[in-house]
C-alpha atoms as a PDB file:
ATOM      1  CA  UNK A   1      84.118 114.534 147.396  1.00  0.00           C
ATOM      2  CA  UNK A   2      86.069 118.127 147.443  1.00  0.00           C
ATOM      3  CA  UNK A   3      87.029 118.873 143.444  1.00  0.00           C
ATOM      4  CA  UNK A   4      90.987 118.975 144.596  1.00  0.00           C
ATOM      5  CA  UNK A   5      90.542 115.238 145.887  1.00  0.00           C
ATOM      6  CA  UNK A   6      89.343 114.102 142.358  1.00  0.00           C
ATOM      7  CA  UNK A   7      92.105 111.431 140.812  1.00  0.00           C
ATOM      8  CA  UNK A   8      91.778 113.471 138.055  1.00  0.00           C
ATOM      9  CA  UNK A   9      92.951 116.967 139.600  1.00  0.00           C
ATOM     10  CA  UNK A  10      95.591 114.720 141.322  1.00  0.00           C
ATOM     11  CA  UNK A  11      96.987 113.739 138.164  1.00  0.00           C
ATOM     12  CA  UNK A  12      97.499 116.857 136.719  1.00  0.00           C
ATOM     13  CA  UNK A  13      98.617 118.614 139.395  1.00  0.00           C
ATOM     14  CA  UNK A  14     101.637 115.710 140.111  1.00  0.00           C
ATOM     15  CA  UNK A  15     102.033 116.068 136.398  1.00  0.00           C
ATOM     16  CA  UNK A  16     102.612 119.550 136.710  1.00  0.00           C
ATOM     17  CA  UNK A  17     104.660 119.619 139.826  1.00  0.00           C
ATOM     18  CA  UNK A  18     106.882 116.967 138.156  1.00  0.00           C
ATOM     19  CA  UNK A  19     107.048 118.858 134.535  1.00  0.00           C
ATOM     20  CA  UNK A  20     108.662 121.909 136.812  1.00  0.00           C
ATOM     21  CA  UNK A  21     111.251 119.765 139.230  1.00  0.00           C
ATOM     22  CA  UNK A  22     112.481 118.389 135.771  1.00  0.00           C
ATOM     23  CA  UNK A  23     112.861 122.022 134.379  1.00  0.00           C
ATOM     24  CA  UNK A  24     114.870 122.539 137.928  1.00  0.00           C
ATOM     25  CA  UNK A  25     116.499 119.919 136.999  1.00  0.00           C
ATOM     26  CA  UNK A  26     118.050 120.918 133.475  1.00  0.00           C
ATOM     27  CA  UNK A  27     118.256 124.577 134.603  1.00  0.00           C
ATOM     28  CA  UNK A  28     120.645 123.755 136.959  1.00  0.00           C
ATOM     29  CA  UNK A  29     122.374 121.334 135.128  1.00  0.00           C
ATOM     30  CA  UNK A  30     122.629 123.846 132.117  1.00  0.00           C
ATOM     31  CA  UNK A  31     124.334 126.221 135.146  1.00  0.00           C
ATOM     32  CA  UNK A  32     127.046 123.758 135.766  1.00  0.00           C
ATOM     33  CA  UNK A  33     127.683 122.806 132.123  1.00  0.00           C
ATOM     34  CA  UNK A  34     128.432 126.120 131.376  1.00  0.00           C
ATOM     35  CA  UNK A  35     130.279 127.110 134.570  1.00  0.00           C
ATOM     36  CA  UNK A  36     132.112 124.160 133.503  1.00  0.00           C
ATOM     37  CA  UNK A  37     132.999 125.393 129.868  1.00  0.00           C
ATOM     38  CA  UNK A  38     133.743 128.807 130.904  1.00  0.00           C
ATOM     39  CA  UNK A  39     136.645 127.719 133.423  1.00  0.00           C
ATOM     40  CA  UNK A  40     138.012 125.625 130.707  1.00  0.00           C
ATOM     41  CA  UNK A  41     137.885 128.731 128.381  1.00  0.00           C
ATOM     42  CA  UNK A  42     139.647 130.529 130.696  1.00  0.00           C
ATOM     43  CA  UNK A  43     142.116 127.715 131.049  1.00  0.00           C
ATOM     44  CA  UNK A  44     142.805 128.129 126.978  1.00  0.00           C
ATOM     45  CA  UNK A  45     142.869 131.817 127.129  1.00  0.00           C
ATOM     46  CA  UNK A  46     145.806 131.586 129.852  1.00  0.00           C
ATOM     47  CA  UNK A  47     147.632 128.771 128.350  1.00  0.00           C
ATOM     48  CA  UNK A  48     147.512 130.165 124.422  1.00  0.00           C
ATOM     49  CA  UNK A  49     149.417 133.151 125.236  1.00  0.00           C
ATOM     50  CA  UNK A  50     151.965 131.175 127.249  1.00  0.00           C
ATOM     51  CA  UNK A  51     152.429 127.871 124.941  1.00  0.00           C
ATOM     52  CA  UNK A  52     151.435 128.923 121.604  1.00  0.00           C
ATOM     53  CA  UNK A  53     154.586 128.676 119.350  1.00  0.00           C
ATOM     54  CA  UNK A  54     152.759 131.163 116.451  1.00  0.00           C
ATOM     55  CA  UNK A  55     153.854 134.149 117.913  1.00  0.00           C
ATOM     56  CA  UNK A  56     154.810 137.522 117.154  1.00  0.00           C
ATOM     57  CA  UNK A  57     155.392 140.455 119.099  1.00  0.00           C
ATOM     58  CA  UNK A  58     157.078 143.776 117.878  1.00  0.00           C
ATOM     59  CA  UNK A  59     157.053 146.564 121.192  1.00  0.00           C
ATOM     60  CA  UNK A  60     153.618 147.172 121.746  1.00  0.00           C
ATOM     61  CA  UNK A  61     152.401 144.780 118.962  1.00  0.00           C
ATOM     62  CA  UNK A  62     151.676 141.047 119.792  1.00  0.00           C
ATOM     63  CA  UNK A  63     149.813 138.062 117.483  1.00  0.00           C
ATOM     64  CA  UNK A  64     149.043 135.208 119.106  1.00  0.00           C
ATOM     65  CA  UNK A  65     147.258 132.340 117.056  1.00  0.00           C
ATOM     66  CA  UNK A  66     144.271 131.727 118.346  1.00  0.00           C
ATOM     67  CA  UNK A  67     144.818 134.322 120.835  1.00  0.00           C
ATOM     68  CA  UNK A  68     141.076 135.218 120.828  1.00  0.00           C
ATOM     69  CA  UNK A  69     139.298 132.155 119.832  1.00  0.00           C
ATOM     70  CA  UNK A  70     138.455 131.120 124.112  1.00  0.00           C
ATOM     71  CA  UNK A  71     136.701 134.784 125.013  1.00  0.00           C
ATOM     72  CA  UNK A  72     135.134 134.366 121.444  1.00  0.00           C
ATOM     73  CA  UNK A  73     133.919 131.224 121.503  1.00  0.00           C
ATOM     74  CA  UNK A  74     131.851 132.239 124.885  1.00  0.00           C
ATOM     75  CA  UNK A  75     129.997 134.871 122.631  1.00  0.00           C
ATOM     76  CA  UNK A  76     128.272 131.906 121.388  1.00  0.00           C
ATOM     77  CA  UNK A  77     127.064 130.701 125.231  1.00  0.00           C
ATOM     78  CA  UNK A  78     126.426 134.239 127.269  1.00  0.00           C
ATOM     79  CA  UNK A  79     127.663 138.239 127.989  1.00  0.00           C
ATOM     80  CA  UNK A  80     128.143 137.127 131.372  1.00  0.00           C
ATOM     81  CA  UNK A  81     130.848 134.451 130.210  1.00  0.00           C
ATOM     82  CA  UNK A  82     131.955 135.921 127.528  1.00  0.00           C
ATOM     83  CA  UNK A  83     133.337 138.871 130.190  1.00  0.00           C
ATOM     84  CA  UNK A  84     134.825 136.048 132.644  1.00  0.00           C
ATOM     85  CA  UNK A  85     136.718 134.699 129.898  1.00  0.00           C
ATOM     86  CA  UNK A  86     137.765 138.231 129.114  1.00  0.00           C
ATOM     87  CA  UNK A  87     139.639 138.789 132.319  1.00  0.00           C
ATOM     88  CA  UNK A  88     140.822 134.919 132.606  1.00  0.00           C
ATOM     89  CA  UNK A  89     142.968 135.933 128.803  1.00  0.00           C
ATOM     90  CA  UNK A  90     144.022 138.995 130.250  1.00  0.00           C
ATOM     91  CA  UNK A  91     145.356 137.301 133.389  1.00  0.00           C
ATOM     92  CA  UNK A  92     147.202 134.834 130.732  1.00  0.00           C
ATOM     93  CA  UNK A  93     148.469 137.779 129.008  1.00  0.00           C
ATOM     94  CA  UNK A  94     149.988 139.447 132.063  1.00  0.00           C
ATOM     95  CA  UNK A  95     151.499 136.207 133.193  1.00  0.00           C
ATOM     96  CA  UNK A  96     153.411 135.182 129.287  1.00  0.00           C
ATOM     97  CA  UNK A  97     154.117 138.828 128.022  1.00  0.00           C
ATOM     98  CA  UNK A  98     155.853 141.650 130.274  1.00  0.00           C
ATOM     99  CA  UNK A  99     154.538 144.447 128.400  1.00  0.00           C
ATOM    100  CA  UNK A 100     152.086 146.652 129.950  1.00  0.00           C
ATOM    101  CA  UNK A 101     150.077 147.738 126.865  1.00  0.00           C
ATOM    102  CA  UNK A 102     149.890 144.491 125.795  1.00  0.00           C
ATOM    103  CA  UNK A 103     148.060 143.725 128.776  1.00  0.00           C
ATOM    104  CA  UNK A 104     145.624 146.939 128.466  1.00  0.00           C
ATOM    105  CA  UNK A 105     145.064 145.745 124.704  1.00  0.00           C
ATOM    106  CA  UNK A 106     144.366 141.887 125.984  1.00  0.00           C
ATOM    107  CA  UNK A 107     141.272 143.952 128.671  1.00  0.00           C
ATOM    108  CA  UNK A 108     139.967 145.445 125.989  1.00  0.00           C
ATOM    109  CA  UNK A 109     138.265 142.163 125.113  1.00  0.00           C
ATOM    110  CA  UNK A 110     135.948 142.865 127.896  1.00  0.00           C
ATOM    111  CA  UNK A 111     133.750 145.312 126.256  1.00  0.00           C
ATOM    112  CA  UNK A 112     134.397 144.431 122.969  1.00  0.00           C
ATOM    113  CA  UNK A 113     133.446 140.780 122.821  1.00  0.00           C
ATOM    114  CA  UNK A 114     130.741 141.320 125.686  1.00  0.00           C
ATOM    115  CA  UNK A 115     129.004 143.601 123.433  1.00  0.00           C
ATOM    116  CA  UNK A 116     129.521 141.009 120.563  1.00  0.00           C
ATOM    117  CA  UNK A 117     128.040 138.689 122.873  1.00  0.00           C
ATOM    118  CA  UNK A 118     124.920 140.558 123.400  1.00  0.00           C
ATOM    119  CA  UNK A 119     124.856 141.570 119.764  1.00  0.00           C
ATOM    120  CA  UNK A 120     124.670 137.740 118.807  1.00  0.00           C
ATOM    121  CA  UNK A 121     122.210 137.060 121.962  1.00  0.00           C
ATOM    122  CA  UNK A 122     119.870 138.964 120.043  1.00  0.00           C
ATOM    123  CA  UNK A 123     120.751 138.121 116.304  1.00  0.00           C
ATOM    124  CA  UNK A 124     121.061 134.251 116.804  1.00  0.00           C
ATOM    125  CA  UNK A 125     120.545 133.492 113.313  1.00  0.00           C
ATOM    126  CA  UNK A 126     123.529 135.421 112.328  1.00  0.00           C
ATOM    127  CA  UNK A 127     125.277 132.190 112.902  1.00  0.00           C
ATOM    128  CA  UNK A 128     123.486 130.602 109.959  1.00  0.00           C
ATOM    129  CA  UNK A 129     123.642 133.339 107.485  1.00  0.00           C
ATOM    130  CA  UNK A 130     127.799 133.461 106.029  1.00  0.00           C
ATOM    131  CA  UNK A 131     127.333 136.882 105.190  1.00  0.00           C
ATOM    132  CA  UNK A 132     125.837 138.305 107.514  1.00  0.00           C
ATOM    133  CA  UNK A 133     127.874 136.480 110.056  1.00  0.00           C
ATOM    134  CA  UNK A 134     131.039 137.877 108.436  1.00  0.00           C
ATOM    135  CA  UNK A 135     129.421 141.217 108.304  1.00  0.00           C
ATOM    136  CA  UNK A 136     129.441 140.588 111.917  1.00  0.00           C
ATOM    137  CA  UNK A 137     133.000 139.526 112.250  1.00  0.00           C
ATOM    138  CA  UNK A 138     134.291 142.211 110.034  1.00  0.00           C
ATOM    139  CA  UNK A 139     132.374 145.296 112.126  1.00  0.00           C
ATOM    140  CA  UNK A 140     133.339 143.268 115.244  1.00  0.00           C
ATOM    141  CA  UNK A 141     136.892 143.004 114.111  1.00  0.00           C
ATOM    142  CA  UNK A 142     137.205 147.026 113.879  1.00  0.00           C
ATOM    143  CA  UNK A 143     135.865 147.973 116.774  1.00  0.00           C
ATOM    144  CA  UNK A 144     138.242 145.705 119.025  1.00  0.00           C
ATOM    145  CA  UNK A 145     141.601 146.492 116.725  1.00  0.00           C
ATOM    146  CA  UNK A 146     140.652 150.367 116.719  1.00  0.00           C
ATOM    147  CA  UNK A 147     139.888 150.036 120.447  1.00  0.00           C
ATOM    148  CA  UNK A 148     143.373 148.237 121.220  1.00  0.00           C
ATOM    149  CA  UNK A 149     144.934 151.172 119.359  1.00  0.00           C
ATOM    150  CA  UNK A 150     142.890 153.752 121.122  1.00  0.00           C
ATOM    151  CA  UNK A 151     144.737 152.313 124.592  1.00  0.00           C
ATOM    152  CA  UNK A 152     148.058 151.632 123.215  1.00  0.00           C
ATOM    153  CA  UNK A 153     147.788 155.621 122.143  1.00  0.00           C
ATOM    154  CA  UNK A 154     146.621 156.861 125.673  1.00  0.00           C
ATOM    155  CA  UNK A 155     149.624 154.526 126.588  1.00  0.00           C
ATOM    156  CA  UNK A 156     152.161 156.345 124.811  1.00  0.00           C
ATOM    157  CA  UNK A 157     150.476 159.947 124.682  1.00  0.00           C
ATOM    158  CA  UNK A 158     150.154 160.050 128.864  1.00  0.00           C
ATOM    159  CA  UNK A 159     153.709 159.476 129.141  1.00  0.00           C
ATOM    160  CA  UNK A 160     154.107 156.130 130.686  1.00  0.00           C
ATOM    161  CA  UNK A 161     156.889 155.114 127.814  1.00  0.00           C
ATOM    162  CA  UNK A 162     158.549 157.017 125.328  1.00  0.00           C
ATOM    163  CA  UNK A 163     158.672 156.471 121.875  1.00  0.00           C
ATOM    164  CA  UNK A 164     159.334 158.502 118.765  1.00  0.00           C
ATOM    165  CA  UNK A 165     156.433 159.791 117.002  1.00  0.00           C
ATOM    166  CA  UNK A 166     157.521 157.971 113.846  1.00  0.00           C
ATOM    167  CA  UNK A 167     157.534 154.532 115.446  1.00  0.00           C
ATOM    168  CA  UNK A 168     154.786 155.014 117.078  1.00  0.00           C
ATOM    169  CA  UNK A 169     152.387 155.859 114.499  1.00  0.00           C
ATOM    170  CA  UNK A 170     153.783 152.708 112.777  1.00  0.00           C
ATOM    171  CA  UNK A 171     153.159 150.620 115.938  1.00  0.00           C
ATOM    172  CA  UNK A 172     149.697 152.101 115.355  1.00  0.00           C
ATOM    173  CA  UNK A 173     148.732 151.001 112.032  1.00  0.00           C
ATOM    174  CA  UNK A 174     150.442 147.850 112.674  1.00  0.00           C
ATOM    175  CA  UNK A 175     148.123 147.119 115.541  1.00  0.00           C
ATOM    176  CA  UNK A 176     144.995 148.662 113.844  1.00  0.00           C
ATOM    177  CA  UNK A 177     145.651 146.824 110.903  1.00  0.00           C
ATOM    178  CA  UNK A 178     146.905 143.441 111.994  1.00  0.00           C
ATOM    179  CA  UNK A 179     144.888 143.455 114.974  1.00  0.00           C
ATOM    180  CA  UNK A 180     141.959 143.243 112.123  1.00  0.00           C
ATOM    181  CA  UNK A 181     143.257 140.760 110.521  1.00  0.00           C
ATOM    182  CA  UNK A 182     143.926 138.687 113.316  1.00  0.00           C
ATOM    183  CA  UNK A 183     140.258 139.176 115.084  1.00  0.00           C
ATOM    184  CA  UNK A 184     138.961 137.993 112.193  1.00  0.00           C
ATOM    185  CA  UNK A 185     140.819 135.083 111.589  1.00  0.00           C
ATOM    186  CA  UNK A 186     140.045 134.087 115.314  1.00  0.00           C
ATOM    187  CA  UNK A 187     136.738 134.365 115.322  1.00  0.00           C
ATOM    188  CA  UNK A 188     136.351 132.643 112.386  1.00  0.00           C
ATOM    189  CA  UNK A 189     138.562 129.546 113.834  1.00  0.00           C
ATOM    190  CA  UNK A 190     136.040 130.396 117.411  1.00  0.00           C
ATOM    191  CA  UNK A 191     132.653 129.897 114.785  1.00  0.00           C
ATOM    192  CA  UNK A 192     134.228 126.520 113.066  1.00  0.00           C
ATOM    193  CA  UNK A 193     134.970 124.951 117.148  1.00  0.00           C
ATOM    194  CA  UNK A 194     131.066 126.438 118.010  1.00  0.00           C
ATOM    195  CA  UNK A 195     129.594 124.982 114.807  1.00  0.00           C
ATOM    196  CA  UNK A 196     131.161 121.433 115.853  1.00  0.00           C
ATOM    197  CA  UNK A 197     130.789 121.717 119.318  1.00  0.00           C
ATOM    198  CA  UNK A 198     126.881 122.319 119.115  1.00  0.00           C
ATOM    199  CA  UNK A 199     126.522 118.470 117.474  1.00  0.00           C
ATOM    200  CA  UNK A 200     127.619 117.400 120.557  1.00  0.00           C
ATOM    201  CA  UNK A 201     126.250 119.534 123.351  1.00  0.00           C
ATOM    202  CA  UNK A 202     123.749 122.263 123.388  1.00  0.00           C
ATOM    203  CA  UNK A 203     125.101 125.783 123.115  1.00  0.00           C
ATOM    204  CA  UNK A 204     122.612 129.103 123.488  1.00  0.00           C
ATOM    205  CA  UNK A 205     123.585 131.114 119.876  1.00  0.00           C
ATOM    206  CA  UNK A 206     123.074 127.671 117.918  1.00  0.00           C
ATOM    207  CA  UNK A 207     120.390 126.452 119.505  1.00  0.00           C
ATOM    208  CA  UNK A 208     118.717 129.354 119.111  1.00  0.00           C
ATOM    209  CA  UNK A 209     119.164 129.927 115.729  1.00  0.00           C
ATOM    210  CA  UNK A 210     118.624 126.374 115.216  1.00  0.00           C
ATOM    211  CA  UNK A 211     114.879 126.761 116.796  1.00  0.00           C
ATOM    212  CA  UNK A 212     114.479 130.273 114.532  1.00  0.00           C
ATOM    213  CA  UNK A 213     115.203 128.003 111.185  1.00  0.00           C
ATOM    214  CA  UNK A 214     112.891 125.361 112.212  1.00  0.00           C
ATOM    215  CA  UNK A 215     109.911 127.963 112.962  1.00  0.00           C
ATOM    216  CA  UNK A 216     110.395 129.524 109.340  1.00  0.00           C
ATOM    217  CA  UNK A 217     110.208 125.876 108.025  1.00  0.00           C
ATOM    218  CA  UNK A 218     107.413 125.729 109.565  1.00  0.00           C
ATOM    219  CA  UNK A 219     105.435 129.037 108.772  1.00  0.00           C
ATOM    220  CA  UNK A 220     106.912 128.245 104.635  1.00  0.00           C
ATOM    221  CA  UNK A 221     105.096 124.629 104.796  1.00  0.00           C
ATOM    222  CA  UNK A 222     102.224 125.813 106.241  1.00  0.00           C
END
């Protein structure tokens, strides 16, 4: 008898075959869970804008509670959903608030939280660690309130609106500074929903740094 027609080859073989269809099997399932989750991010990042009662908007300025908390809460699944969600709150911006910059300020969540996204990809455990996490939050919160103000001043500077210099510098450090604020808040209200989300379905940043925990237990026991 050829060695491929022993039972025993068989049975590892089938056992192999079958260990990879299930692997198919959650991949693709994993796919449509988070296809899933990122359409019903979007859904939030279009409806906050429209129906959230906590709401304040001064000319170029706008503060939405919660505002953020969709395209931030995908930082904790992927980059790639974490820039779908992006455009889906920009889309929800355009459609509640007539004012151009505050549209231009709502796309600059693209790069900003996409590169947060990636940043967390590769620093999983962040999530675990409260001060590095904040450290995070804090460096993440700058760079997307400086870069909203870095727009709303090409805005203004390229001539597509007047304003007096005065106002505008105010507008300014009231978007710089709120804006900071208010990205922090949010993405401290986005890491409460992931942390309570991940008891109940698997989610890539807490799993992750769930798995990076257990592996130091492990290497401190042993």
């Amino acid at each position: 008898m050829r060695n491929h027609d022993c039972p025993t080859v068989r049975f590892f073989k089938a056992r192999v075959y079958k260990e990879k269809e299930t692997q198919m099997t959650q991949n693709k399932k994993a796919k449509v869970r988070n296809l899933i989750i990122a359409a019903m991010l979007t859904a939030l990042g279009i409806l906050i804008p429209m129906m959230m009662p906590v709401k304040l908007i001064i000319g170029p300025a706008s503060f939405t509670l919660a505002a953020h908390v969709p395209v931030m809460a995908a930082m904790f699944f992927s980059p790639l959903m974490t820039a779908f969600v992006a455009l889906g709150t920009t889309l929800g911006f355009m459609i509640s608030i007539p004012v151009p910059t505050i549209w231009l300020r709502a796309l600059m969540h693209l790069p900003v939280m996409t590169v947060g996204a990636y940043v967390l990809k590769k620093h999983p455990e962040f999530v675990h660690q409260k001060v590095k996490i904040q450290i995070f939050n804090f460096i993440l919160g700058i760079f997307h309130a400086g870069l909203e103000t870095l727009v709303v001043y090409a805005f203004y500077s390229l001539g597509f609106a007047n304003i007096e210099q005065g106002a505008l510098l105010n507008f300014l450090l009231l978007i710089a500074l709120g804006g900071l604020v208010h990205s922090m808040i949010d993405f401290n209200l986005a890491l409460g929903l992931g942390n309570v989300l991940s008891k109940a379905f698997p989610i890539d940043i807490f799993d992750k740094a769930k798995n990076l925990v257990n592996k130091k237990k492990v290497k401190a026991e042993i």
